[in-house]
Amino acid sequence: MLHSMAGTTRYASVLKECEAWWEQEGRAITDAVDRAQTPWVRMFDAEGKRVDEILYSPDYWRMLKRGYRAGVLWRAFKDQSLLPSFLLIYLTSFYDCGLTCPYTVSLSTALPLSKYASPAIRERFLPKLLREDDSVWQGATWMTEIKGGSDLGANVETVATPQADLWRLTGDKYFASNAGAEVAVAAARPKGAPGGVRGLALFLIPRWREDGALNYTIRRLKDKIATRSVPTGEIELRDSEAYLLGTADEGIYLILEVLNVSRIANSLGSVALAQRAIADALNFAESRIAFGRPILDHPMLRAQFEERVRDLRAAFALAWHAGLLLNEVWQERRPYSDRYHLFRLLAHLAKYWTAEFAVQTAKWCMEVHGGLGVLAEFRVERWLREAMILAIWEGTAHRQLLDALEVIDRKKAHGTLLQYLGPVSTAEVREMVEAVDAQLKLPPDERERTWEPIGARLAKVTADALLRKMPAS
Amino acid sequence: MLHSMAGTTRYASVLKECEAWWEQEGRAITDAVDRAQTPWVRMFDAEGKRVDEILYSPDYWRMLKRGYRAGVLWRAFKDQSLLPSFLLIYLTSFYDCGLTCPYTVSLSTALPLSKYASPAIRERFLPKLLREDDSVWQGATWMTEIKGGSDLGANVETVATPQADLWRLTGDKYFASNAGAEVAVAAARPKGAPGGVRGLALFLIPRWREDGALNYTIRRLKDKIATRSVPTGEIELRDSEAYLLGTADEGIYLILEVLNVSRIANSLGSVALAQRAIADALNFAESRIAFGRPILDHPMLRAQFEERVRDLRAAFALAWHAGLLLNEVWQERRPYSDRYHLFRLLAHLAKYWTAEFAVQTAKWCMEVHGGLGVLAEFRVERWLREAMILAIWEGTAHRQLLDALEVIDRKKAHGTLLQYLGPVSTAEVREMVEAVDAQLKLPPDERERTWEPIGARLAKVTADALLRKMPAS
Amino acid sequence: MLHSMAGTTRYASVLKECEAWWEQEGRAITDAVDRAQTPWVRMFDAEGKRVDEILYSPDYWRMLKRGYRAGVLWRAFKDQSLLPSFLLIYLTSFYDCGLTCPYTVSLSTALPLSKYASPAIRERFLPKLLREDDSVWQGATWMTEIKGGSDLGANVETVATPQADLWRLTGDKYFASNAGAEVAVAAARPKGAPGGVRGLALFLIPRWREDGALNYTIRRLKDKIATRSVPTGEIELRDSEAYLLGTADEGIYLILEVLNVSRIANSLGSVALAQRAIADALNFAESRIAFGRPILDHPMLRAQFEERVRDLRAAFALAWHAGLLLNEVWQERRPYSDRYHLFRLLAHLAKYWTAEFAVQTAKWCMEVHGGLGVLAEFRVERWLREAMILAIWEGTAHRQLLDALEVIDRKKAHGTLLQYLGPVSTAEVREMVEAVDAQLKLPPDERERTWEPIGARLAKVTADALLRKMPAS
Amino acid sequence: MLHSMAGTTRYASVLKECEAWWEQEGRAITDAVDRAQTPWVRMFDAEGKRVDEILYSPDYWRMLKRGYRAGVLWRAFKDQSLLPSFLLIYLTSFYDCGLTCPYTVSLSTALPLSKYASPAIRERFLPKLLREDDSVWQGATWMTEIKGGSDLGANVETVATPQADLWRLTGDKYFASNAGAEVAVAAARPKGAPGGVRGLALFLIPRWREDGALNYTIRRLKDKIATRSVPTGEIELRDSEAYLLGTADEGIYLILEVLNVSRIANSLGSVALAQRAIADALNFAESRIAFGRPILDHPMLRAQFEERVRDLRAAFALAWHAGLLLNEVWQERRPYSDRYHLFRLLAHLAKYWTAEFAVQTAKWCMEVHGGLGVLAEFRVERWLREAMILAIWEGTAHRQLLDALEVIDRKKAHGTLLQYLGPVSTAEVREMVEAVDAQLKLPPDERERTWEPIGARLAKVTADALLRKMPAS
């Protein structure tokens, strides 16, 4: 699928080079990073100075920088298009979907920095993120605190206090992806701001203070079951220097814009992961013999392969169209267009559906491998671990389904969807939309209680329809 | 569920004591064993003698012996009933489903030893397995070799050569559960026997030769993702002393009898694991607050809980009835009765359905925990790892579905099932049985290719029906 | 040696029971704890509350509590004698010298608490430390900060601020033994106090505030090469509640009294460790055959054994007499007697000499084992790791030698030593003392520069002389 | 020291390039390899074929191949001089003394292959070892079996059976360095050969049989405390194809020639390790402040540094001269010259003395670092682990001292030494030689029993004398 996308684009040769590198060098590196488990943090140097260096093997840094050099970040700004980023994220996720987190959060940092920062701040930081060589800076997006990430309005307790021309932030971020980044965006509540999501603002936080001291500390890295190519940590902000992005009262909109990018990246990553699991299962099933023939030739297993390949293509179509829509609307500011709300609906459906598909496919890939599937030695168990993280971060299935329901309810985005599908729409789609309309008429609790199967079906039917919009490959 | 089963039995107080021990001591032990990952083998002592000691922490041995003392093995023979074993396996699996593997394979060793060994061999080994104190011996069941476990007829390459009053076995067992057991049963092909399953025989292999030397060596333990409470290894048999069980030409039937026990244990373990995942999710959802109320009170999540609790009860009913049937037929010898074939059908459906339910429930439990669900610190990610092994060992979903189809085709076991259900049968069950009959009329490849959804539905409908046979609790 | 000591005491049966426990259960536990490496800290519970639980295996806690129950803490107060503590520490160190750290720092907490706390504070905390069952509280002693532990006067930056009837401490302790203790003593500088050691005070810090909240947090545990039976961590004090011990201007004396206990424990632990290394080497050399005979019968190796056993006895004599002296003076307060200063000299010599002996003996034990000595499997490499920690914590060789020189210079403690040795003194001892006198006449830098061989010789000669004071065994 | 050696040689630029690579890239790689502990072996591929791949991170292979490319192997043959190998080994050991093991055993394989193999075998294998690019093959030297390596005559139980134009070897090698090498030399006893060392022969064993199958299997890798850059394993030879080197009755001489190389490499590695420990201690002592000045300026510590630097230079002189002598005699065959025996004496003294110096220096380096010295985070604890292995493999102190005594006794090598020292000899040296003569007059057991201090002194005095032979630097 990637090849069919890339073939029509100007990025074909970049992608081909990257793929060759992964096949020759990257595969062994990502295996080693996953096996080494959580990296460690050197907190102090020998002289007792707090340094908080994150220690991966040297190979890791080569692998990470490979994607930045290829343009996962700078091309978006040079070409004014998110598509090269999406293509590189998709390619990378086939090999290491955790590694795309640094890329994604760097992009999610660069975007609001370019759109909402003061010119001085933009000039100071943005060019460092867009470097085309290994001196590139990384970004990070830190929202969630200890009480949970779904309800930011209640749970962000980090306080921002204005001081001269900057702000001081104090609080703890509990799931901080890409801990150690040179610059991060973070949600905080200005002193005196109201409670709830309306009182949140978005800030830019550099790693080092203006006087060169560490501006935040890493309490520890999380011992995660997968995505070990991204250091996820707990961050302590203590009077940390920060710069306001946009205005203090529109933070929640900026936060949601940040999440737009990561939901698309997560969807593409999920599809790539499922593709990888199918590819590994296929390799195995072609060479494993039972009852006198390769197990791929066993009728039930072959039927399973065929169904999964078909679903994979539909899942890609869903994620890719969500990405195309984001590429249309990412420069919008409030008030947003209907196209923006259509994007939001597709993004929720895609995040939900592709992650679910990745989990089920990874599980099935393990089963195809039989006993070998549960051994660390054969590595396919890794895909399920990775998929579970894709299903959870950026919002669980539960969250995506409810957020989709909300944008349907408030913005009638399902109507816009029907128009968008246009000629590829089917009777099935139209019935779905009617079912959704019926759902909206229920009392709120009941509406939520019975929504899951309908939302799931909406995602599936939409994906199938969008597959028909894809160029033949 | 367990409580309702146990309440009507003579084992209530034993189970209560065991449960209390797990709550006070066992929980922390099983956590530590899982975290410690694969145990190690001390191959040589300081004098250079090969010893192959499996080194767990002392706590592990206390935990393991707890179940033997409670009677997971000896009660089956004293009471001539498998039910106490099943009840203890169910209870144990709520805390550590890997630990039930040693219990199960010990039982699966004791049964053919008691039924098919010569009196001298039975007298020599059986009493050691039935000891009621910590000096109890353990058993093991070693079938699978490097080329795979589904097609034993083609893949067992271990050769047995008669020598005086015993046999000598040479070969490698690739997935050897409970490596280190004092006595094991293993499949091998007597020299000169025909190929395929008909040429297999079942042997008893002690850990030590008659002269006291090691009788088999452990090449290594497998680095599994879960069930770390059972050491699974690769076993090297090299002229290892062995004793034939039954006759040399009926091995495959004895092997299948061995698997009967482990399929039931696996089914009960899967239900217990799902119960645990639901219990952990419930605890979390009661105390986690989002949007002003415990997440358990969010309508969609509450609906999910209700559905899973209902399915849990049906899954238990399916597994438990399969166990009750085994308890009726386990002393049968060939030719087997229709009741035996009915048992086989239920066992395949139960193994398949309960493991699938365990996997999906464990996955959902992680999602309920959100980001905490993928951290080693919070331990719920363990349930998915465990469930994946339950889904794979003793035969994958694929295998169970096809074996169920075979017993339906050859023995018309679905007809027997209809009779068995009797009054709890429904229109839905009867439609299922008709669909199965239609399936049997298809050409073989087509029959297999389209069987999966029908087999799955048969399992689900049967489970729902059997739930109605359960005593109210 | 222990047996000869214990035989003459009332503690013989306690020690015998403890030893039997170690042989039957403890050995395997301490092996497992060492292999598991650094324990981990559960920082937050599932509800997001900071809890900082230190997670060892359940076995660890059984092992730890075993010593408290036997009386390593409560007997000192019940019998008003440190000897039972010393005997139990010696015995324990033969198996696990890291485990004696919790015992020692608990004792080092209880002593100043009993001697210098206000009656109310003493009553509130001391009885909890002296419990005779598993509900016993533990203590801890936290002095060192990030800039180093030798020069506390310059490097303690923790600030104490008085508030109503307690103090508030803020600062970071960098090597905090027994992190997680229910109560600790710590050095801090009261706000406004002078710089240097004279401005330090000693405080008691409970784990929980009066309102039940955590009173200090554990930033992380140290990844140490050995003594894994004691969790050593970095502690963050943030307005932590604390109680002053003694007066604010005598802190340095109280700190030194705290170190008195740990230096003796360290010396006894070092001797026990050396004894263990010799015992292991002996077992191996008796059974390992080369060139036709056990290697123990090789003349060079046998000579090495004989010399090390002789030195072991002298090292014990040195450590034990230092302990006997502490038992005489531990209730003294300023101004201290000459006997106290004699103790200090012996303590420095013993800490230095026994640790050096432990390191060299552990190294030799590895060499005796040849290639097996460097394999984790054979466990003797552990003794060298343990010994290196004994040599470093509580002050390195360098520090002990210089502190010995200081007490010689200021208090003429070498003269007191000569008197103390009395009849067991020899010409060699008297020559040593003269050499020391000559050393004192050198200019300060020169005196230090050339002191090492003389100080080392003083320790050795003193140990040999004290061996003659020991009862024959 | 290296610089002064290299400055006068043609290898200065090669060494400089290597050093620059280590400073920029290698340091981080070797740290990561050490932290990752024992590498793992992938025993089977997904199709169940035994493959025994050793899995390091990709970085490891880059680091390893760096030295081969620089010429640690091919230069010895191109230049007909071992000096470039020795210089590169010395340089490498400053950073990773374990990595020099593959280089050394490859050299120790190439040498007898070139000197003693039949022309056909030499032509077939030698060029592959001398490749100048990354396709280079590696060698290995496997002597030791489970009963120990000192007494090969009694303990080699591997049997060699002739078969057509090759031999078949069956046995287990217990400490097999560079397991996984493409070709190895190994000691075995031809069927029917006499017992003892006279019955041993030396064989060349390729990794793959002539038909492409694996020719030996790796039972497991050893869990060593250090030198993790070399995979040390247990090797199973089972009818493994092998080629005789030299004649079947001169194996022991060839084995000793193999050890000649590794003893020199070990000596140079030990000196380099000690140099590294001193360098790290120096860096720390310059920046750590106590009592108002860098601890390097504390008189006792400064005296320690000065003494160690002096001893380091003497240790290098000893090792380097032993290397120069080997470079003179490595092409000799029996009967060997007096120069060869002089070499042997110096090699034993150097192996013994430099390893002891490395251990004591590494220990002291940890003490200089105080508490930081025992933390994995600060890495200096690694030097002691590495040094302990250098002290043990290739023969412990005990073995070297006794072998030195033997060559003195049988070949009067101490007389040759006196001549060799010539003008740099001193009264001290001459007294030593007289003491050695006196020792030889004692009865054998007594001679051995009292030999250690004299042998040690001989090594020290010789080193000091040889230092005077070194060019000023």
PDB file of C-alpha atoms in Angstrom, chain C residues 350-456:
ATOM      1  CA  ALA C 350      39.718  -2.365  62.487  1.00  0.00           C
ATOM      2  CA  LYS C 351      37.497  -0.827  59.802  1.00  0.00           C
ATOM      3  CA  TYR C 352      40.537  -0.354  57.604  1.00  0.00           C
ATOM      4  CA  TRP C 353      42.318  -3.605  58.203  1.00  0.00           C
ATOM      5  CA  THR C 354      39.410  -6.034  58.170  1.00  0.00           C
ATOM      6  CA  ALA C 355      37.947  -4.611  54.978  1.00  0.00           C
ATOM      7  CA  GLU C 356      41.297  -4.823  53.234  1.00  0.00           C
ATOM      8  CA  PHE C 357      41.600  -8.404  54.427  1.00  0.00           C
ATOM      9  CA  ALA C 358      38.101  -9.220  53.204  1.00  0.00           C
ATOM     10  CA  VAL C 359      38.830  -7.830  49.738  1.00  0.00           C
ATOM     11  CA  GLN C 360      42.119  -9.686  49.365  1.00  0.00           C
ATOM     12  CA  THR C 361      40.623 -12.913  50.666  1.00  0.00           C
ATOM     13  CA  ALA C 362      37.615 -12.710  48.389  1.00  0.00           C
ATOM     14  CA  LYS C 363      39.890 -12.095  45.412  1.00  0.00           C
ATOM     15  CA  TRP C 364      42.003 -15.079  46.366  1.00  0.00           C
ATOM     16  CA  CYS C 365      38.924 -17.254  46.809  1.00  0.00           C
ATOM     17  CA  MET C 366      37.968 -16.490  43.203  1.00  0.00           C
ATOM     18  CA  GLU C 367      41.455 -17.423  42.046  1.00  0.00           C
ATOM     19  CA  VAL C 368      41.278 -20.706  43.915  1.00  0.00           C
ATOM     20  CA  HIS C 369      38.131 -21.494  41.930  1.00  0.00           C
ATOM     21  CA  GLY C 370      39.888 -20.713  38.658  1.00  0.00           C
ATOM     22  CA  GLY C 371      37.531 -20.108  35.744  1.00  0.00           C
ATOM     23  CA  LEU C 372      34.505 -21.075  37.829  1.00  0.00           C
ATOM     24  CA  GLY C 373      35.343 -18.130  40.050  1.00  0.00           C
ATOM     25  CA  VAL C 374      34.227 -15.571  37.471  1.00  0.00           C
ATOM     26  CA  LEU C 375      30.919 -17.205  36.619  1.00  0.00           C
ATOM     27  CA  ALA C 376      27.728 -15.944  38.188  1.00  0.00           C
ATOM     28  CA  GLU C 377      26.665 -19.589  38.439  1.00  0.00           C
ATOM     29  CA  PHE C 378      29.182 -20.427  41.141  1.00  0.00           C
ATOM     30  CA  ARG C 379      28.461 -17.432  43.293  1.00  0.00           C
ATOM     31  CA  VAL C 380      31.941 -16.919  44.784  1.00  0.00           C
ATOM     32  CA  GLU C 381      32.428 -13.807  42.663  1.00  0.00           C
ATOM     33  CA  ARG C 382      29.818 -12.302  44.926  1.00  0.00           C
ATOM     34  CA  TRP C 383      32.181 -12.124  47.876  1.00  0.00           C
ATOM     35  CA  LEU C 384      34.510  -9.735  46.111  1.00  0.00           C
ATOM     36  CA  ARG C 385      31.626  -7.460  45.183  1.00  0.00           C
ATOM     37  CA  GLU C 386      30.410  -7.462  48.759  1.00  0.00           C
ATOM     38  CA  ALA C 387      33.896  -6.888  50.120  1.00  0.00           C
ATOM     39  CA  MET C 388      34.455  -3.849  47.897  1.00  0.00           C
ATOM     40  CA  ILE C 389      31.412  -2.219  49.423  1.00  0.00           C
ATOM     41  CA  LEU C 390      32.567  -3.040  52.930  1.00  0.00           C
ATOM     42  CA  ALA C 391      35.866  -1.389  52.059  1.00  0.00           C
ATOM     43  CA  ILE C 392      34.220   1.778  50.843  1.00  0.00           C
ATOM     44  CA  TRP C 393      31.140   2.618  52.844  1.00  0.00           C
ATOM     45  CA  GLU C 394      31.621   3.988  56.378  1.00  0.00           C
ATOM     46  CA  GLY C 395      34.832   5.547  54.990  1.00  0.00           C
ATOM     47  CA  THR C 396      37.559   4.216  52.701  1.00  0.00           C
ATOM     48  CA  ALA C 397      41.001   2.997  53.779  1.00  0.00           C
ATOM     49  CA  HIS C 398      42.356   6.453  53.095  1.00  0.00           C
ATOM     50  CA  ARG C 399      39.825   8.028  55.455  1.00  0.00           C
ATOM     51  CA  GLN C 400      40.322   5.488  58.241  1.00  0.00           C
ATOM     52  CA  LEU C 401      44.075   5.867  58.151  1.00  0.00           C
ATOM     53  CA  LEU C 402      43.883   9.645  58.339  1.00  0.00           C
ATOM     54  CA  ASP C 403      41.275   9.597  61.096  1.00  0.00           C
ATOM     55  CA  ALA C 404      43.460   7.170  63.049  1.00  0.00           C
ATOM     56  CA  LEU C 405      46.346   9.567  62.601  1.00  0.00           C
ATOM     57  CA  GLU C 406      44.201  12.394  63.882  1.00  0.00           C
ATOM     58  CA  VAL C 407      43.121  10.632  67.088  1.00  0.00           C
ATOM     59  CA  ILE C 408      46.745   9.657  67.620  1.00  0.00           C
ATOM     60  CA  ASP C 409      47.880  13.223  67.122  1.00  0.00           C
ATOM     61  CA  ARG C 410      45.197  14.936  69.182  1.00  0.00           C
ATOM     62  CA  LYS C 411      44.523  12.396  71.896  1.00  0.00           C
ATOM     63  CA  LYS C 412      47.744  10.370  71.959  1.00  0.00           C
ATOM     64  CA  ALA C 413      45.603   7.299  71.562  1.00  0.00           C
ATOM     65  CA  HIS C 414      48.603   5.211  70.562  1.00  0.00           C
ATOM     66  CA  GLY C 415      49.936   5.605  74.065  1.00  0.00           C
ATOM     67  CA  THR C 416      46.637   4.420  75.489  1.00  0.00           C
ATOM     68  CA  LEU C 417      46.802   1.501  73.086  1.00  0.00           C
ATOM     69  CA  LEU C 418      50.207   0.480  74.407  1.00  0.00           C
ATOM     70  CA  GLN C 419      48.806   0.398  77.945  1.00  0.00           C
ATOM     71  CA  TYR C 420      45.724  -1.497  76.804  1.00  0.00           C
ATOM     72  CA  LEU C 421      47.781  -4.206  75.181  1.00  0.00           C
ATOM     73  CA  GLY C 422      49.843  -4.541  78.351  1.00  0.00           C
ATOM     74  CA  PRO C 423      51.089  -8.095  78.689  1.00  0.00           C
ATOM     75  CA  VAL C 424      50.342  -9.094  75.061  1.00  0.00           C
ATOM     76  CA  SER C 425      52.441  -6.218  73.830  1.00  0.00           C
ATOM     77  CA  THR C 426      55.711  -7.135  72.119  1.00  0.00           C
ATOM     78  CA  ALA C 427      58.885  -5.478  70.995  1.00  0.00           C
ATOM     79  CA  GLU C 428      57.264  -5.159  67.604  1.00  0.00           C
ATOM     80  CA  VAL C 429      54.375  -3.230  69.060  1.00  0.00           C
ATOM     81  CA  ARG C 430      56.699  -0.938  70.940  1.00  0.00           C
ATOM     82  CA  GLU C 431      58.726  -0.258  67.813  1.00  0.00           C
ATOM     83  CA  MET C 432      55.537   0.546  65.996  1.00  0.00           C
ATOM     84  CA  VAL C 433      54.554   3.069  68.628  1.00  0.00           C
ATOM     85  CA  GLU C 434      57.932   4.719  68.343  1.00  0.00           C
ATOM     86  CA  ALA C 435      57.580   4.880  64.580  1.00  0.00           C
ATOM     87  CA  VAL C 436      54.239   6.557  65.104  1.00  0.00           C
ATOM     88  CA  ASP C 437      55.802   9.088  67.444  1.00  0.00           C
ATOM     89  CA  ALA C 438      58.437   9.846  64.850  1.00  0.00           C
ATOM     90  CA  GLN C 439      55.728  10.309  62.243  1.00  0.00           C
ATOM     91  CA  LEU C 440      54.000  12.898  64.387  1.00  0.00           C
ATOM     92  CA  LYS C 441      57.108  15.041  64.304  1.00  0.00           C
ATOM     93  CA  LEU C 442      57.001  15.448  60.522  1.00  0.00           C
ATOM     94  CA  PRO C 443      55.438  18.515  58.870  1.00  0.00           C
ATOM     95  CA  PRO C 444      51.720  17.895  58.236  1.00  0.00           C
ATOM     96  CA  ASP C 445      51.822  17.199  54.504  1.00  0.00           C
ATOM     97  CA  GLU C 446      54.854  14.978  54.807  1.00  0.00           C
ATOM     98  CA  ARG C 447      53.285  13.229  57.776  1.00  0.00           C
ATOM     99  CA  GLU C 448      50.245  12.303  55.705  1.00  0.00           C
ATOM    100  CA  ARG C 449      52.203  11.488  52.567  1.00  0.00           C
ATOM    101  CA  THR C 450      54.280   8.793  54.238  1.00  0.00           C
ATOM    102  CA  TRP C 451      51.691   7.534  56.708  1.00  0.00           C
ATOM    103  CA  GLU C 452      50.064   4.699  54.771  1.00  0.00           C
ATOM    104  CA  PRO C 453      52.639   1.906  55.287  1.00  0.00           C
ATOM    105  CA  ILE C 454      53.081   2.832  58.937  1.00  0.00           C
ATOM    106  CA  GLY C 455      49.369   2.966  59.614  1.00  0.00           C
ATOM    107  CA  ALA C 456      48.902  -0.366  57.860  1.00  0.00           C
TER     108      ALA C 456
END
